[in-house]
Coordinates of C-alpha atoms in Angstrom, one line a residue:
Chain H
M1 CA 0.0 0.0 0.0
S2 CA 2.8 2.5 0.9
M3 CA 4.7 1.4 -2.1
K4 CA 1.7 2.2 -4.3
R5 CA 1.3 5.5 -2.7
R6 CA 5.1 6.3 -3.3
T7 CA 4.8 5.6 -7.0
F8 CA 1.6 7.5 -7.2
L9 CA 3.3 10.6 -5.5
Q10 CA 6.3 10.4 -7.7
G11 CA 4.0 10.2 -10.8
T12 CA 2.2 13.2 -9.6
M13 CA 5.4 15.2 -9.0
A14 CA 6.6 14.5 -12.7
G15 CA 3.7 16.5 -13.8
S16 CA 4.9 20.0 -12.9
V17 CA 1.5 21.6 -13.8
V18 CA -0.3 19.3 -11.6
A19 CA 2.3 19.5 -8.8
I20 CA 2.0 23.2 -8.8
A21 CA -1.7 23.1 -8.8
T22 CA -1.6 20.7 -6.0
S23 CA 0.7 22.7 -3.8
A24 CA -1.2 25.8 -4.4
G25 CA -4.3 23.9 -3.3
L26 CA -2.6 22.8 -0.1
L27 CA -1.3 26.1 0.7
S28 CA -4.6 27.9 0.3
P29 CA -7.4 25.2 0.2
R30 CA -10.2 27.8 0.3
A31 CA -8.9 29.9 -2.6
V32 CA -8.7 27.1 -5.1
L33 CA -12.1 25.6 -6.2
A34 CA -11.0 23.8 -9.3
A35 CA -7.9 22.2 -8.0
W36 CA -7.8 18.4 -7.8
S37 CA -8.9 17.6 -4.2
E38 CA -6.5 15.0 -3.0
K39 CA -8.2 14.3 0.3
A40 CA -11.6 13.9 -1.4
F41 CA -10.3 11.6 -4.0
E42 CA -8.4 9.4 -1.5
A43 CA -11.3 9.2 1.0
E44 CA -12.3 5.5 1.3
N45 CA -16.1 6.1 2.2
T46 CA -18.7 8.3 0.6
P47 CA -19.5 10.6 3.5
G48 CA -15.8 11.2 4.1
A49 CA -15.4 11.9 0.4
I50 CA -18.3 14.3 0.4
S51 CA -17.1 16.1 3.4
A52 CA -13.5 16.4 2.1
L53 CA -15.0 17.8 -1.2
F54 CA -17.7 20.2 0.0
G55 CA -16.8 20.8 3.6
S56 CA -19.9 19.0 5.0
D57 CA -21.8 15.9 4.3
A58 CA -25.2 17.2 5.2
T59 CA -27.3 16.4 2.2
N60 CA -31.0 16.7 1.4
D61 CA -32.9 14.5 -1.1
G62 CA -33.5 17.0 -3.9
D63 CA -34.2 17.4 -7.5
V64 CA -31.3 15.2 -8.7
Q65 CA -32.1 12.5 -11.3
I66 CA -29.5 9.7 -12.1
K67 CA -29.9 7.9 -15.3
A68 CA -27.9 4.6 -15.3
P69 CA -28.7 1.0 -16.3
D70 CA -30.4 -1.2 -13.5
I71 CA -27.9 -3.9 -14.4
A72 CA -24.5 -3.2 -15.9
E73 CA -23.0 -6.3 -17.6
N74 CA -19.5 -4.7 -17.6
G75 CA -18.6 -2.7 -14.5
A76 CA -15.7 -1.1 -16.4
V77 CA -18.1 1.0 -18.5
V78 CA -21.3 2.2 -16.8
P79 CA -22.9 5.1 -18.5
I80 CA -24.3 7.7 -16.0
T81 CA -26.3 10.9 -16.8
I82 CA -27.1 13.3 -13.9
T83 CA -29.8 15.9 -14.6
S84 CA -31.2 18.4 -12.1
G85 CA -33.5 21.4 -12.4
I86 CA -32.0 23.2 -9.5
K87 CA -31.1 26.8 -10.2
N88 CA -27.5 28.1 -10.0
I89 CA -25.7 24.9 -9.7
E90 CA -22.1 25.1 -8.7
A91 CA -20.9 21.6 -8.7
I92 CA -22.0 18.1 -9.5
A93 CA -20.1 15.1 -8.0
I94 CA -20.5 11.4 -8.7
F95 CA -19.8 8.8 -6.1
V96 CA -19.7 5.1 -6.5
D97 CA -20.6 4.0 -3.0
K98 CA -18.8 0.5 -2.9
N99 CA -15.6 1.5 -4.9
P100 CA -12.5 1.5 -2.9
R101 CA -12.4 5.3 -3.3
P102 CA -16.0 6.4 -4.0
L103 CA -15.5 9.8 -5.5
A104 CA -15.4 9.3 -9.3
A105 CA -15.7 12.8 -10.6
N106 CA -16.5 16.3 -9.6
F107 CA -17.8 18.8 -12.2
V108 CA -17.6 22.6 -11.5
L109 CA -20.2 24.4 -13.6
G110 CA -20.0 27.8 -15.0
G111 CA -22.9 30.2 -14.7
A112 CA -24.4 29.4 -18.1
T113 CA -24.0 25.8 -17.7
D114 CA -27.1 23.5 -17.3
G115 CA -27.7 21.0 -14.6
Y116 CA -26.7 18.1 -16.8
V117 CA -23.6 16.0 -17.2
S118 CA -23.1 12.5 -18.8
T119 CA -20.1 10.3 -18.5
R120 CA -19.0 6.6 -18.0
V121 CA -17.7 5.2 -14.7
K122 CA -16.1 2.0 -13.5
M123 CA -17.8 0.0 -10.8
G124 CA -16.0 -2.6 -8.8
K125 CA -19.2 -4.3 -7.7
T126 CA -22.9 -3.9 -7.4
S127 CA -23.2 -0.5 -5.7
K128 CA -25.3 2.7 -5.2
L129 CA -24.4 5.5 -7.4
I130 CA -24.7 8.8 -5.7
A131 CA -24.9 12.2 -7.2
I132 CA -24.4 15.4 -5.1
V133 CA -25.4 18.7 -6.6
K134 CA -24.1 21.9 -4.9
A135 CA -26.2 25.0 -5.4
G136 CA -26.4 28.1 -3.2
G137 CA -24.2 26.5 -0.6
K138 CA -26.6 23.6 -0.1
L139 CA -26.0 19.9 -1.0
H140 CA -28.7 18.0 -2.7
S141 CA -28.3 14.3 -3.4
G142 CA -29.8 11.6 -5.6
S143 CA -29.0 7.9 -5.9
K144 CA -29.5 4.8 -7.8
E145 CA -28.6 1.2 -7.3
V146 CA -26.7 -0.5 -10.1
K147 CA -26.2 -4.1 -10.2
V148 CA -22.9 -5.2 -11.7
T149 CA -22.2 -8.6 -13.1
I150 CA -18.6 -8.3 -14.0
G151 CA -16.5 -5.8 -11.9
G152 CA -14.4 -3.2 -13.5
C153 CA -11.6 -2.5 -11.2
G154 CA -9.5 -5.7 -11.2
G155 CA -7.4 -7.1 -14.0
Chain T
M1 CA 0.9 14.1 -28.1
A2 CA 1.4 13.4 -31.8
K3 CA -2.2 12.0 -32.3
K4 CA -5.3 13.9 -31.5
S5 CA -6.7 12.5 -28.4
I6 CA -9.9 14.4 -28.1
R7 CA -13.1 14.4 -30.4
I8 CA -15.6 17.0 -29.9
R9 CA -19.1 17.5 -31.1
A10 CA -21.1 20.6 -30.2
K11 CA -24.5 21.2 -31.4
V12 CA -26.8 24.2 -30.6
E13 CA -30.6 23.6 -30.5
G14 CA -33.1 26.1 -29.0
G15 CA -30.4 28.2 -27.5
V16 CA -28.8 25.3 -25.5
T17 CA -25.5 23.9 -26.7
E18 CA -24.8 20.3 -26.1
V19 CA -21.1 19.3 -26.0
K20 CA -20.1 15.8 -26.4
A21 CA -16.4 14.9 -26.0
L22 CA -14.5 11.6 -26.3
I23 CA -11.0 11.3 -25.2
S24 CA -8.6 8.5 -26.0
H25 CA -6.8 7.6 -22.5
E26 CA -6.0 4.5 -20.8
M27 CA -7.4 5.7 -17.4
E28 CA -5.1 3.0 -15.7
T29 CA -6.3 2.5 -12.0
G30 CA -2.9 1.7 -10.6
L31 CA -4.5 -1.5 -9.1
R32 CA -4.2 -3.8 -11.9
K33 CA -1.3 -6.2 -12.4
D34 CA 0.7 -7.1 -15.5
K35 CA -0.3 -10.7 -16.1
K36 CA 3.2 -11.7 -17.3
T37 CA 5.4 -10.0 -14.7
G38 CA 3.0 -9.8 -11.8
E39 CA 4.0 -6.2 -11.3
K40 CA 1.5 -3.5 -10.7
I41 CA 0.7 -1.3 -13.7
P42 CA 1.2 2.4 -12.4
A43 CA -1.8 4.6 -12.3
H44 CA -2.2 6.9 -15.4
F45 CA -5.4 8.9 -15.5
I46 CA -6.8 12.2 -16.4
K47 CA -7.1 14.5 -13.4
E48 CA -8.6 17.6 -14.8
V49 CA -10.6 18.6 -17.8
T50 CA -11.5 22.1 -18.8
C51 CA -14.2 23.0 -21.3
E52 CA -14.3 26.6 -22.7
H53 CA -16.9 28.4 -24.9
N54 CA -15.4 31.3 -26.7
G55 CA -12.5 31.4 -24.3
K56 CA -14.9 31.4 -21.2
K57 CA -14.8 28.4 -18.8
V58 CA -18.1 26.6 -18.8
L59 CA -17.2 23.4 -17.2
G60 CA -14.3 22.2 -15.2
A61 CA -14.0 18.5 -14.2
E62 CA -11.9 16.6 -11.6
W63 CA -11.6 13.0 -12.3
S64 CA -10.4 9.9 -10.5
V65 CA -9.4 6.5 -11.9
A66 CA -13.0 5.5 -11.6
I67 CA -13.8 7.2 -14.9
S68 CA -13.9 4.6 -17.7
K69 CA -11.1 4.1 -20.2
N70 CA -11.4 6.5 -23.3
P71 CA -13.6 8.9 -21.3
Y72 CA -16.8 10.3 -22.5
L73 CA -18.3 13.5 -21.4
A74 CA -21.4 15.4 -22.3
F75 CA -22.8 18.7 -20.8
K76 CA -25.1 21.5 -22.0
F77 CA -24.8 25.3 -21.6
S78 CA -26.9 28.2 -22.8
G79 CA -25.7 31.2 -24.8
G80 CA -23.8 29.4 -27.6
K81 CA -24.3 30.1 -31.3
A82 CA -23.4 28.3 -34.4
G83 CA -19.8 28.9 -35.3
D84 CA -18.7 29.7 -31.8
D85 CA -15.6 28.2 -30.5
V86 CA -15.7 25.1 -27.9
K87 CA -12.3 24.1 -26.4
V88 CA -11.8 21.0 -24.4
S89 CA -8.4 20.3 -22.7
W90 CA -7.2 17.8 -20.1
V91 CA -4.1 17.1 -17.9
D92 CA -3.3 13.7 -16.6
N93 CA -1.4 12.6 -13.4
T94 CA 1.9 12.3 -15.2
G95 CA 1.7 15.8 -16.5
E96 CA 0.7 14.8 -20.1
S97 CA -1.9 17.2 -21.6
D98 CA -3.8 17.9 -24.8
S99 CA -6.5 20.3 -26.1
E100 CA -8.8 20.5 -29.0
S101 CA -11.1 23.1 -30.4
S102 CA -14.2 22.8 -32.5
K103 CA -17.0 24.9 -33.8
I104 CA -20.6 24.7 -32.7
S105 CA -22.9 23.5 -35.5

């Protein structure tokens, strides 16, 4: 585990752009919104990842819809679309609850951007997909259970 | 990057532009092992994606290894017109990067 972390860190440092962004983020965590959140991506459970990303894990069920298959034959490629009618959305984050590190993606939306993102994620096993929409300082969540027949994280 | 790694399709309909982008990237998790040597394949994945409309950022994405290989991304924004510029760029964990521009149709 520590070896892997070491190679991961070295890999990160090789990318000077990323390294600068990361160190800037570490020095002034509040000032940087779009910098890759190491702590959130490394978190091993969903509430921890939500707190690390948004500063709180207090979420309400809201107008957040997840479109994804009920059963995914291949966990390596699970299409997911999130739509929300909430106004002034700042960010949309996708979590795969049972993955070793649940946070899959965080999208930071510009002012003219709709509450809509679509992508494809990997799922290690059957799990809940959770989407968190941040708007006006509040967190809204939606979820959907997806059954995975072949996991997408191993080799 | 010699080859183009990003394909973009942007289309405006009723004032809303939908951008679809497909990126060629391994998105290696760092958890898989090489079947012959038994050694771990190091993680290699896109960390940040930026999408701009006429130079203005409309979407920023932070990704983990849980985004599928050859990532697909779609989003919508209002205010775009046919002929406007849409740019998508990415940076991965090794510092590699690429960007590509396209026009809204």
